[in-house]
Amino acid sequence: MLDLHTHLWPHEPGTRLPSYDELGHWCERATAAGVQQLAVTEHSHRFDEIARVARASWTRDGSPALRAAADHVWDVEGGAHLDDYVELLTTAQRRGLPLLVGLEVDHLPGANDAVAEVLTAYPFDVLLGSVHWLGSWLFDAYDTPVFAAEWDSRSVDDVWSAYVDAVDDLARSGHVDVIAHADVIKVAGRRPADLAGFEDRLGAALARSDVAVEVSSAGWRKPINEPYPSMRLLQSLRDAGVPLTTASDAHRVEQLGYRFDELYAVLARLGIDTIATFERRSRCTFRAG
Ligand SMILES: [Zn+2]
Ligand SMILES: [Zn+2]
């Protein structure tokens, strides 16, 4: 089993890098959970080198309160350095730890090309692409009151439509290798009346791009309480031959390989017997299970 989406830090202030021994301990925990290889894919906004270019060119809308809340996220969670992060992971990899050098890259309209340019200087194995932001709205931060309130003031159809357009953009950009939590817009439990119509649009956008899509157990930790993507969307991706990865989106060591036995049972039920992994951004296949 492969866990290609994991984080070093929870969503709290502080970006202290682990030691090599700590990373080794995490790999041991992952192995104990049945995970043979993991990718460390920290959020792009936690790194000063990315924040500098992204915040200068990111096109944002939203109320002053929403913008202030967005700035607050970047201010309190930032501070890490990409050079140190990549050096730590490549060194650990060289010493034999079963991990990939990755990053979870936010879709930020206006800033995507500039961010991609910064990233070309580093030897990443895999770049995940994520839509968390619609303008200044961090829609999956449903436990932050200012972000949660937006769900009550917008039309669910408009929100889903904007989200699908953003994923389409990101998938076609060529900047990332995997679309993370492809239908995370469902996270807070708000679904449009024509859910199937939106899923069809999302599935078509993913199928015509050259990205892999992750199957993630993280949705089981959220109000929606189901994996990403939904069973229906996953079946359509399988039918279209879209490469798939598996992910826990762990933000704590105990979440590595979270409910992977159940996740891999879902894949087996759908007849999916190969998944994708990556080496220096080149996709390869791995036997599922
Ligand atoms: Zn994410
Ligand atoms: Zn993540």
mmCIF file of C-alpha atoms in Angstrom, residues 7-286:
data_model
loop_
_atom_site.group_PDB
_atom_site.id
_atom_site.type_symbol
_atom_site.label_atom_id
_atom_site.label_comp_id
_atom_site.label_asym_id
_atom_site.label_seq_id
_atom_site.Cartn_x
_atom_site.Cartn_y
_atom_site.Cartn_z
ATOM 1 C CA HIS A 7 2.101 16.198 6.125
ATOM 2 C CA LEU A 8 4.804 17.008 8.664
ATOM 3 C CA TRP A 9 2.750 19.588 10.516
ATOM 4 C CA PRO A 10 -0.843 19.997 11.717
ATOM 5 C CA HIS A 11 -2.652 23.234 10.796
ATOM 6 C CA GLU A 12 -1.086 25.156 13.664
ATOM 7 C CA PRO A 13 1.731 27.676 13.943
ATOM 8 C CA GLY A 14 5.186 26.095 13.818
ATOM 9 C CA THR A 15 7.253 24.648 11.007
ATOM 10 C CA ARG A 16 10.087 22.892 12.796
ATOM 11 C CA LEU A 17 11.559 20.250 10.520
ATOM 12 C CA PRO A 18 11.845 16.756 12.000
ATOM 13 C CA SER A 19 15.237 15.125 12.434
ATOM 14 C CA TYR A 20 16.270 12.201 10.278
ATOM 15 C CA ASP A 21 15.538 9.900 13.245
ATOM 16 C CA GLU A 22 12.040 11.316 13.612
ATOM 17 C CA LEU A 23 11.400 10.765 9.915
ATOM 18 C CA GLY A 24 12.663 7.209 10.348
ATOM 19 C CA HIS A 25 10.197 6.716 13.200
ATOM 20 C CA TRP A 26 7.343 7.949 10.990
ATOM 21 C CA CYS A 27 8.348 5.520 8.267
ATOM 22 C CA GLU A 28 8.334 2.713 10.840
ATOM 23 C CA ARG A 29 4.820 3.711 11.907
ATOM 24 C CA ALA A 30 3.728 3.753 8.274
ATOM 25 C CA THR A 31 5.271 0.327 7.685
ATOM 26 C CA ALA A 32 3.461 -1.022 10.749
ATOM 27 C CA ALA A 33 0.218 0.249 9.178
ATOM 28 C CA GLY A 34 1.054 -1.703 6.005
ATOM 29 C CA VAL A 35 2.336 1.285 4.000
ATOM 30 C CA GLN A 36 5.347 0.427 1.818
ATOM 31 C CA GLN A 37 6.076 3.922 0.563
ATOM 32 C CA LEU A 38 4.919 7.371 1.579
ATOM 33 C CA ALA A 39 5.192 10.798 0.013
ATOM 34 C CA VAL A 40 5.751 13.812 2.242
ATOM 35 C CA THR A 41 3.627 16.515 0.646
ATOM 36 C CA GLU A 42 3.588 19.590 2.851
ATOM 37 C CA HIS A 43 1.320 22.504 1.919
ATOM 38 C CA SER A 44 2.919 25.061 -0.384
ATOM 39 C CA HIS A 45 1.712 28.014 1.710
ATOM 40 C CA ARG A 46 3.989 26.986 4.581
ATOM 41 C CA PHE A 47 7.131 27.956 2.651
ATOM 42 C CA ASP A 48 8.465 31.499 2.453
ATOM 43 C CA GLU A 49 9.856 31.033 -1.066
ATOM 44 C CA ILE A 50 6.360 30.220 -2.350
ATOM 45 C CA ALA A 51 4.423 32.691 -0.184
ATOM 46 C CA ARG A 52 6.579 35.531 -1.465
ATOM 47 C CA VAL A 53 5.608 35.029 -5.115
ATOM 48 C CA ALA A 54 2.101 33.683 -4.507
ATOM 49 C CA ARG A 55 0.871 36.489 -2.256
ATOM 50 C CA ALA A 56 2.171 39.096 -4.689
ATOM 51 C CA SER A 57 0.205 37.797 -7.664
ATOM 52 C CA TRP A 58 -2.740 35.747 -6.373
ATOM 53 C CA THR A 59 -6.016 37.217 -7.659
ATOM 54 C CA ARG A 60 -8.432 37.280 -4.754
ATOM 55 C CA ASP A 61 -11.946 38.467 -4.204
ATOM 56 C CA GLY A 62 -14.111 38.468 -1.093
ATOM 57 C CA SER A 63 -15.020 40.749 1.783
ATOM 58 C CA PRO A 64 -12.349 42.529 3.848
ATOM 59 C CA ALA A 65 -13.094 40.080 6.686
ATOM 60 C CA LEU A 66 -12.504 37.129 4.377
ATOM 61 C CA ARG A 67 -9.274 38.584 3.043
ATOM 62 C CA ALA A 68 -8.049 39.246 6.574
ATOM 63 C CA ALA A 69 -8.836 35.648 7.525
ATOM 64 C CA ALA A 70 -6.954 34.397 4.464
ATOM 65 C CA ASP A 71 -3.927 36.540 5.329
ATOM 66 C CA HIS A 72 -4.072 35.218 8.873
ATOM 67 C CA VAL A 73 -3.774 31.607 7.646
ATOM 68 C CA TRP A 74 -0.713 32.444 5.561
ATOM 69 C CA ASP A 75 0.835 34.521 8.358
ATOM 70 C CA VAL A 76 0.498 31.976 11.165
ATOM 71 C CA GLU A 77 1.219 28.784 9.223
ATOM 72 C CA GLY A 78 4.139 30.030 7.123
ATOM 73 C CA GLY A 79 7.828 30.332 7.879
ATOM 74 C CA ALA A 80 9.410 27.147 6.530
ATOM 75 C CA HIS A 81 12.131 27.104 3.888
ATOM 76 C CA LEU A 82 11.894 24.989 0.787
ATOM 77 C CA ASP A 83 15.663 24.473 0.549
ATOM 78 C CA ASP A 84 15.812 22.909 4.035
ATOM 79 C CA TYR A 85 12.687 20.817 3.485
ATOM 80 C CA VAL A 86 13.873 19.340 0.191
ATOM 81 C CA GLU A 87 17.384 18.783 1.557
ATOM 82 C CA LEU A 88 15.985 16.856 4.534
ATOM 83 C CA LEU A 89 13.783 14.644 2.361
ATOM 84 C CA THR A 90 16.341 13.944 -0.347
ATOM 85 C CA THR A 91 18.944 13.076 2.298
ATOM 86 C CA ALA A 92 16.501 10.734 4.048
ATOM 87 C CA GLN A 93 15.688 9.162 0.701
ATOM 88 C CA ARG A 94 19.380 8.658 -0.072
ATOM 89 C CA ARG A 95 19.851 6.973 3.298
ATOM 90 C CA GLY A 96 17.122 4.494 2.399
ATOM 91 C CA LEU A 97 13.892 5.732 3.961
ATOM 92 C CA PRO A 98 10.921 4.708 1.780
ATOM 93 C CA LEU A 99 9.663 8.208 1.099
ATOM 94 C CA LEU A 100 9.055 10.495 -1.836
ATOM 95 C CA VAL A 101 9.849 14.193 -1.992
ATOM 96 C CA GLY A 102 6.555 15.951 -2.559
ATOM 97 C CA LEU A 103 4.500 19.056 -2.083
ATOM 98 C CA GLU A 104 0.779 19.879 -2.003
ATOM 99 C CA VAL A 105 0.408 22.886 -4.282
ATOM 100 C CA ASP A 106 -2.599 25.184 -3.970
ATOM 101 C CA HIS A 107 -4.465 26.411 -7.026
ATOM 102 C CA LEU A 108 -4.158 30.213 -6.724
ATOM 103 C CA PRO A 109 -5.439 31.986 -9.844
ATOM 104 C CA GLY A 110 -2.926 34.559 -11.056
ATOM 105 C CA ALA A 111 -0.039 32.972 -9.156
ATOM 106 C CA ASN A 112 0.108 29.431 -10.510
ATOM 107 C CA ASP A 113 2.750 30.017 -13.165
ATOM 108 C CA ALA A 114 5.015 31.965 -10.815
ATOM 109 C CA VAL A 115 4.763 29.246 -8.154
ATOM 110 C CA ALA A 116 5.457 26.513 -10.728
ATOM 111 C CA GLU A 117 8.569 28.414 -11.792
ATOM 112 C CA VAL A 118 9.895 28.400 -8.201
ATOM 113 C CA LEU A 119 9.258 24.654 -7.942
ATOM 114 C CA THR A 120 11.192 23.726 -11.083
ATOM 115 C CA ALA A 121 14.425 24.341 -9.156
ATOM 116 C CA TYR A 122 13.782 21.373 -6.834
ATOM 117 C CA PRO A 123 13.988 17.587 -7.403
ATOM 118 C CA PHE A 124 10.417 16.719 -6.445
ATOM 119 C CA ASP A 125 9.125 13.199 -6.973
ATOM 120 C CA VAL A 126 5.500 14.238 -6.956
ATOM 121 C CA LEU A 127 3.464 17.436 -6.882
ATOM 122 C CA LEU A 128 -0.131 17.231 -5.682
ATOM 123 C CA GLY A 129 -2.525 19.881 -6.918
ATOM 124 C CA SER A 130 -5.318 21.015 -4.618
ATOM 125 C CA VAL A 131 -8.188 23.443 -4.717
ATOM 126 C CA HIS A 132 -8.764 24.720 -1.178
ATOM 127 C CA TRP A 133 -9.342 28.384 -2.017
ATOM 128 C CA LEU A 134 -12.144 30.003 -3.984
ATOM 129 C CA GLY A 135 -10.931 33.589 -4.026
ATOM 130 C CA SER A 136 -10.144 34.438 -0.396
ATOM 131 C CA TRP A 137 -12.413 31.689 0.898
ATOM 132 C CA LEU A 138 -10.750 28.627 2.433
ATOM 133 C CA PHE A 139 -13.922 26.603 1.989
ATOM 134 C CA ASP A 140 -12.732 23.456 3.759
ATOM 135 C CA ALA A 141 -11.902 25.352 6.980
ATOM 136 C CA TYR A 142 -15.479 24.808 8.098
ATOM 137 C CA ASP A 143 -14.509 25.069 11.771
ATOM 138 C CA THR A 144 -13.251 28.660 11.355
ATOM 139 C CA PRO A 145 -16.349 30.894 11.808
ATOM 140 C CA VAL A 146 -15.546 33.463 9.091
ATOM 141 C CA PHE A 147 -14.925 30.726 6.505
ATOM 142 C CA ALA A 148 -17.849 28.565 7.715
ATOM 143 C CA ALA A 149 -20.263 31.537 7.393
ATOM 144 C CA GLU A 150 -19.620 31.711 3.635
ATOM 145 C CA TRP A 151 -21.409 28.396 3.179
ATOM 146 C CA ASP A 152 -24.619 30.120 4.361
ATOM 147 C CA SER A 153 -24.264 33.166 2.125
ATOM 148 C CA ARG A 154 -23.502 31.495 -1.221
ATOM 149 C CA SER A 155 -25.499 29.276 -3.546
ATOM 150 C CA VAL A 156 -24.318 25.678 -3.337
ATOM 151 C CA ASP A 157 -24.589 25.375 -7.135
ATOM 152 C CA ASP A 158 -22.370 28.440 -7.676
ATOM 153 C CA VAL A 159 -19.791 27.118 -5.226
ATOM 154 C CA TRP A 160 -19.665 23.705 -6.874
ATOM 155 C CA SER A 161 -19.462 25.256 -10.309
ATOM 156 C CA ALA A 162 -16.543 27.514 -9.338
ATOM 157 C CA TYR A 163 -14.813 24.525 -7.746
ATOM 158 C CA VAL A 164 -15.168 22.313 -10.836
ATOM 159 C CA ASP A 165 -13.800 25.113 -13.049
ATOM 160 C CA ALA A 166 -10.807 25.500 -10.721
ATOM 161 C CA VAL A 167 -10.029 21.758 -10.784
ATOM 162 C CA ASP A 168 -10.325 21.781 -14.571
ATOM 163 C CA ASP A 169 -7.814 24.658 -14.751
ATOM 164 C CA LEU A 170 -5.409 22.954 -12.376
ATOM 165 C CA ALA A 171 -5.615 19.561 -14.102
ATOM 166 C CA ARG A 172 -4.868 21.114 -17.486
ATOM 167 C CA SER A 173 -2.049 23.338 -16.219
ATOM 168 C CA GLY A 174 0.692 20.702 -16.425
ATOM 169 C CA HIS A 175 2.030 22.039 -13.121
ATOM 170 C CA VAL A 176 0.985 19.068 -10.967
ATOM 171 C CA ASP A 177 1.003 15.263 -11.194
ATOM 172 C CA VAL A 178 -1.968 14.302 -9.023
ATOM 173 C CA ILE A 179 -5.245 15.999 -8.171
ATOM 174 C CA ALA A 180 -5.693 15.636 -4.419
ATOM 175 C CA HIS A 181 -9.119 15.048 -2.810
ATOM 176 C CA ALA A 182 -10.809 15.701 -6.171
ATOM 177 C CA ASP A 183 -14.311 16.312 -4.791
ATOM 178 C CA VAL A 184 -13.326 17.979 -1.497
ATOM 179 C CA ILE A 185 -15.949 20.644 -2.165
ATOM 180 C CA LYS A 186 -18.376 18.174 -0.553
ATOM 181 C CA VAL A 187 -16.349 18.257 2.693
ATOM 182 C CA ALA A 188 -18.825 20.202 4.824
ATOM 183 C CA GLY A 189 -21.763 18.120 3.624
ATOM 184 C CA ARG A 190 -23.334 20.726 1.277
ATOM 185 C CA ARG A 191 -24.229 19.006 -1.983
ATOM 186 C CA PRO A 192 -26.081 20.380 -5.017
ATOM 187 C CA ALA A 193 -29.426 18.953 -6.080
ATOM 188 C CA ASP A 194 -27.857 17.782 -9.356
ATOM 189 C CA LEU A 195 -24.857 16.097 -7.750
ATOM 190 C CA ALA A 196 -24.518 13.646 -10.649
ATOM 191 C CA GLY A 197 -24.295 16.512 -13.159
ATOM 192 C CA PHE A 198 -21.444 18.173 -11.258
ATOM 193 C CA GLU A 199 -19.650 14.849 -10.803
ATOM 194 C CA ASP A 200 -19.920 14.204 -14.525
ATOM 195 C CA ARG A 201 -18.326 17.595 -15.272
ATOM 196 C CA LEU A 202 -15.567 16.915 -12.748
ATOM 197 C CA GLY A 203 -14.945 13.400 -14.075
ATOM 198 C CA ALA A 204 -14.780 14.635 -17.682
ATOM 199 C CA ALA A 205 -12.291 17.368 -16.757
ATOM 200 C CA LEU A 206 -10.058 14.848 -14.963
ATOM 201 C CA ALA A 207 -10.311 12.247 -17.731
ATOM 202 C CA ARG A 208 -9.197 14.632 -20.471
ATOM 203 C CA SER A 209 -6.126 15.798 -18.538
ATOM 204 C CA ASP A 210 -2.903 13.916 -17.949
ATOM 205 C CA VAL A 211 -3.042 13.874 -14.155
ATOM 206 C CA ALA A 212 -3.565 11.038 -11.714
ATOM 207 C CA VAL A 213 -6.319 11.320 -9.113
ATOM 208 C CA GLU A 214 -5.901 10.284 -5.496
ATOM 209 C CA VAL A 215 -8.285 8.015 -3.638
ATOM 210 C CA SER A 216 -8.180 9.393 -0.129
ATOM 211 C CA SER A 217 -9.374 8.063 3.199
ATOM 212 C CA ALA A 218 -9.290 11.588 4.704
ATOM 213 C CA GLY A 219 -12.984 12.157 3.941
ATOM 214 C CA TRP A 220 -13.758 9.551 6.615
ATOM 215 C CA ARG A 221 -12.399 12.046 9.182
ATOM 216 C CA LYS A 222 -14.700 14.852 7.934
ATOM 217 C CA PRO A 223 -18.421 15.657 8.239
ATOM 218 C CA ILE A 224 -19.050 14.120 4.815
ATOM 219 C CA ASN A 225 -17.764 10.766 6.172
ATOM 220 C CA GLU A 226 -16.847 9.107 2.872
ATOM 221 C CA PRO A 227 -13.636 8.853 0.827
ATOM 222 C CA TYR A 228 -12.637 11.232 -1.950
ATOM 223 C CA PRO A 229 -13.723 10.774 -4.678
ATOM 224 C CA SER A 230 -17.279 9.505 -4.169
ATOM 225 C CA MET A 231 -17.951 5.937 -5.280
ATOM 226 C CA ARG A 232 -19.803 7.143 -8.373
ATOM 227 C CA LEU A 233 -16.996 9.496 -9.430
ATOM 228 C CA LEU A 234 -14.360 6.855 -8.695
ATOM 229 C CA GLN A 235 -16.179 4.353 -10.929
ATOM 230 C CA SER A 236 -16.264 6.864 -13.778
ATOM 231 C CA LEU A 237 -12.532 7.590 -13.373
ATOM 232 C CA ARG A 238 -11.799 3.859 -13.394
ATOM 233 C CA ASP A 239 -13.897 3.409 -16.543
ATOM 234 C CA ALA A 240 -12.018 6.287 -18.215
ATOM 235 C CA GLY A 241 -8.642 4.724 -17.327
ATOM 236 C CA VAL A 242 -7.513 7.637 -15.133
ATOM 237 C CA PRO A 243 -4.417 6.656 -13.065
ATOM 238 C CA LEU A 244 -5.145 6.539 -9.337
ATOM 239 C CA THR A 245 -3.031 6.966 -6.199
ATOM 240 C CA THR A 246 -3.918 6.283 -2.562
ATOM 241 C CA ALA A 247 -3.659 8.778 0.270
ATOM 242 C CA SER A 248 -4.426 9.382 3.931
ATOM 243 C CA ASP A 249 -3.692 13.138 3.987
ATOM 244 C CA ALA A 250 -2.211 12.444 7.435
ATOM 245 C CA HIS A 251 -1.408 15.557 9.461
ATOM 246 C CA ARG A 252 -0.287 13.468 12.436
ATOM 247 C CA VAL A 253 1.824 10.328 12.592
ATOM 248 C CA GLU A 254 -1.062 8.202 13.863
ATOM 249 C CA GLN A 255 -3.026 9.036 10.692
ATOM 250 C CA LEU A 256 -0.474 7.456 8.307
ATOM 251 C CA GLY A 257 -2.284 4.799 6.271
ATOM 252 C CA TYR A 258 -5.560 5.820 7.930
ATOM 253 C CA ARG A 259 -8.238 3.129 7.252
ATOM 254 C CA PHE A 260 -6.220 1.820 4.311
ATOM 255 C CA ASP A 261 -7.545 -1.726 4.716
ATOM 256 C CA GLU A 262 -11.018 -0.375 3.975
ATOM 257 C CA LEU A 263 -9.759 1.930 1.228
ATOM 258 C CA TYR A 264 -7.949 -0.892 -0.563
ATOM 259 C CA ALA A 265 -11.023 -3.100 -0.132
ATOM 260 C CA VAL A 266 -12.966 -0.432 -2.060
ATOM 261 C CA LEU A 267 -10.359 -0.559 -4.859
ATOM 262 C CA ALA A 268 -10.506 -4.362 -4.946
ATOM 263 C CA ARG A 269 -14.321 -4.297 -5.143
ATOM 264 C CA LEU A 270 -14.051 -1.973 -8.151
ATOM 265 C CA GLY A 271 -11.494 -4.242 -9.841
ATOM 266 C CA ILE A 272 -8.685 -1.675 -9.549
ATOM 267 C CA ASP A 273 -5.458 -3.672 -9.233
ATOM 268 C CA THR A 274 -2.805 -1.125 -10.164
ATOM 269 C CA ILE A 275 -2.135 2.317 -8.730
ATOM 270 C CA ALA A 276 0.347 5.009 -9.640
ATOM 271 C CA THR A 277 3.477 6.194 -7.901
ATOM 272 C CA PHE A 278 6.133 8.681 -8.985
ATOM 273 C CA GLU A 279 9.873 9.129 -9.232
ATOM 274 C CA ARG A 280 11.202 12.612 -10.015
ATOM 275 C CA ARG A 281 7.792 13.495 -11.450
ATOM 276 C CA SER A 282 7.647 10.521 -13.755
ATOM 277 C CA ARG A 283 4.621 8.269 -13.249
ATOM 278 C CA CYS A 284 5.014 4.516 -12.770
ATOM 279 C CA THR A 285 2.614 1.753 -11.816
ATOM 280 C CA PHE A 286 2.434 -0.255 -8.622
#
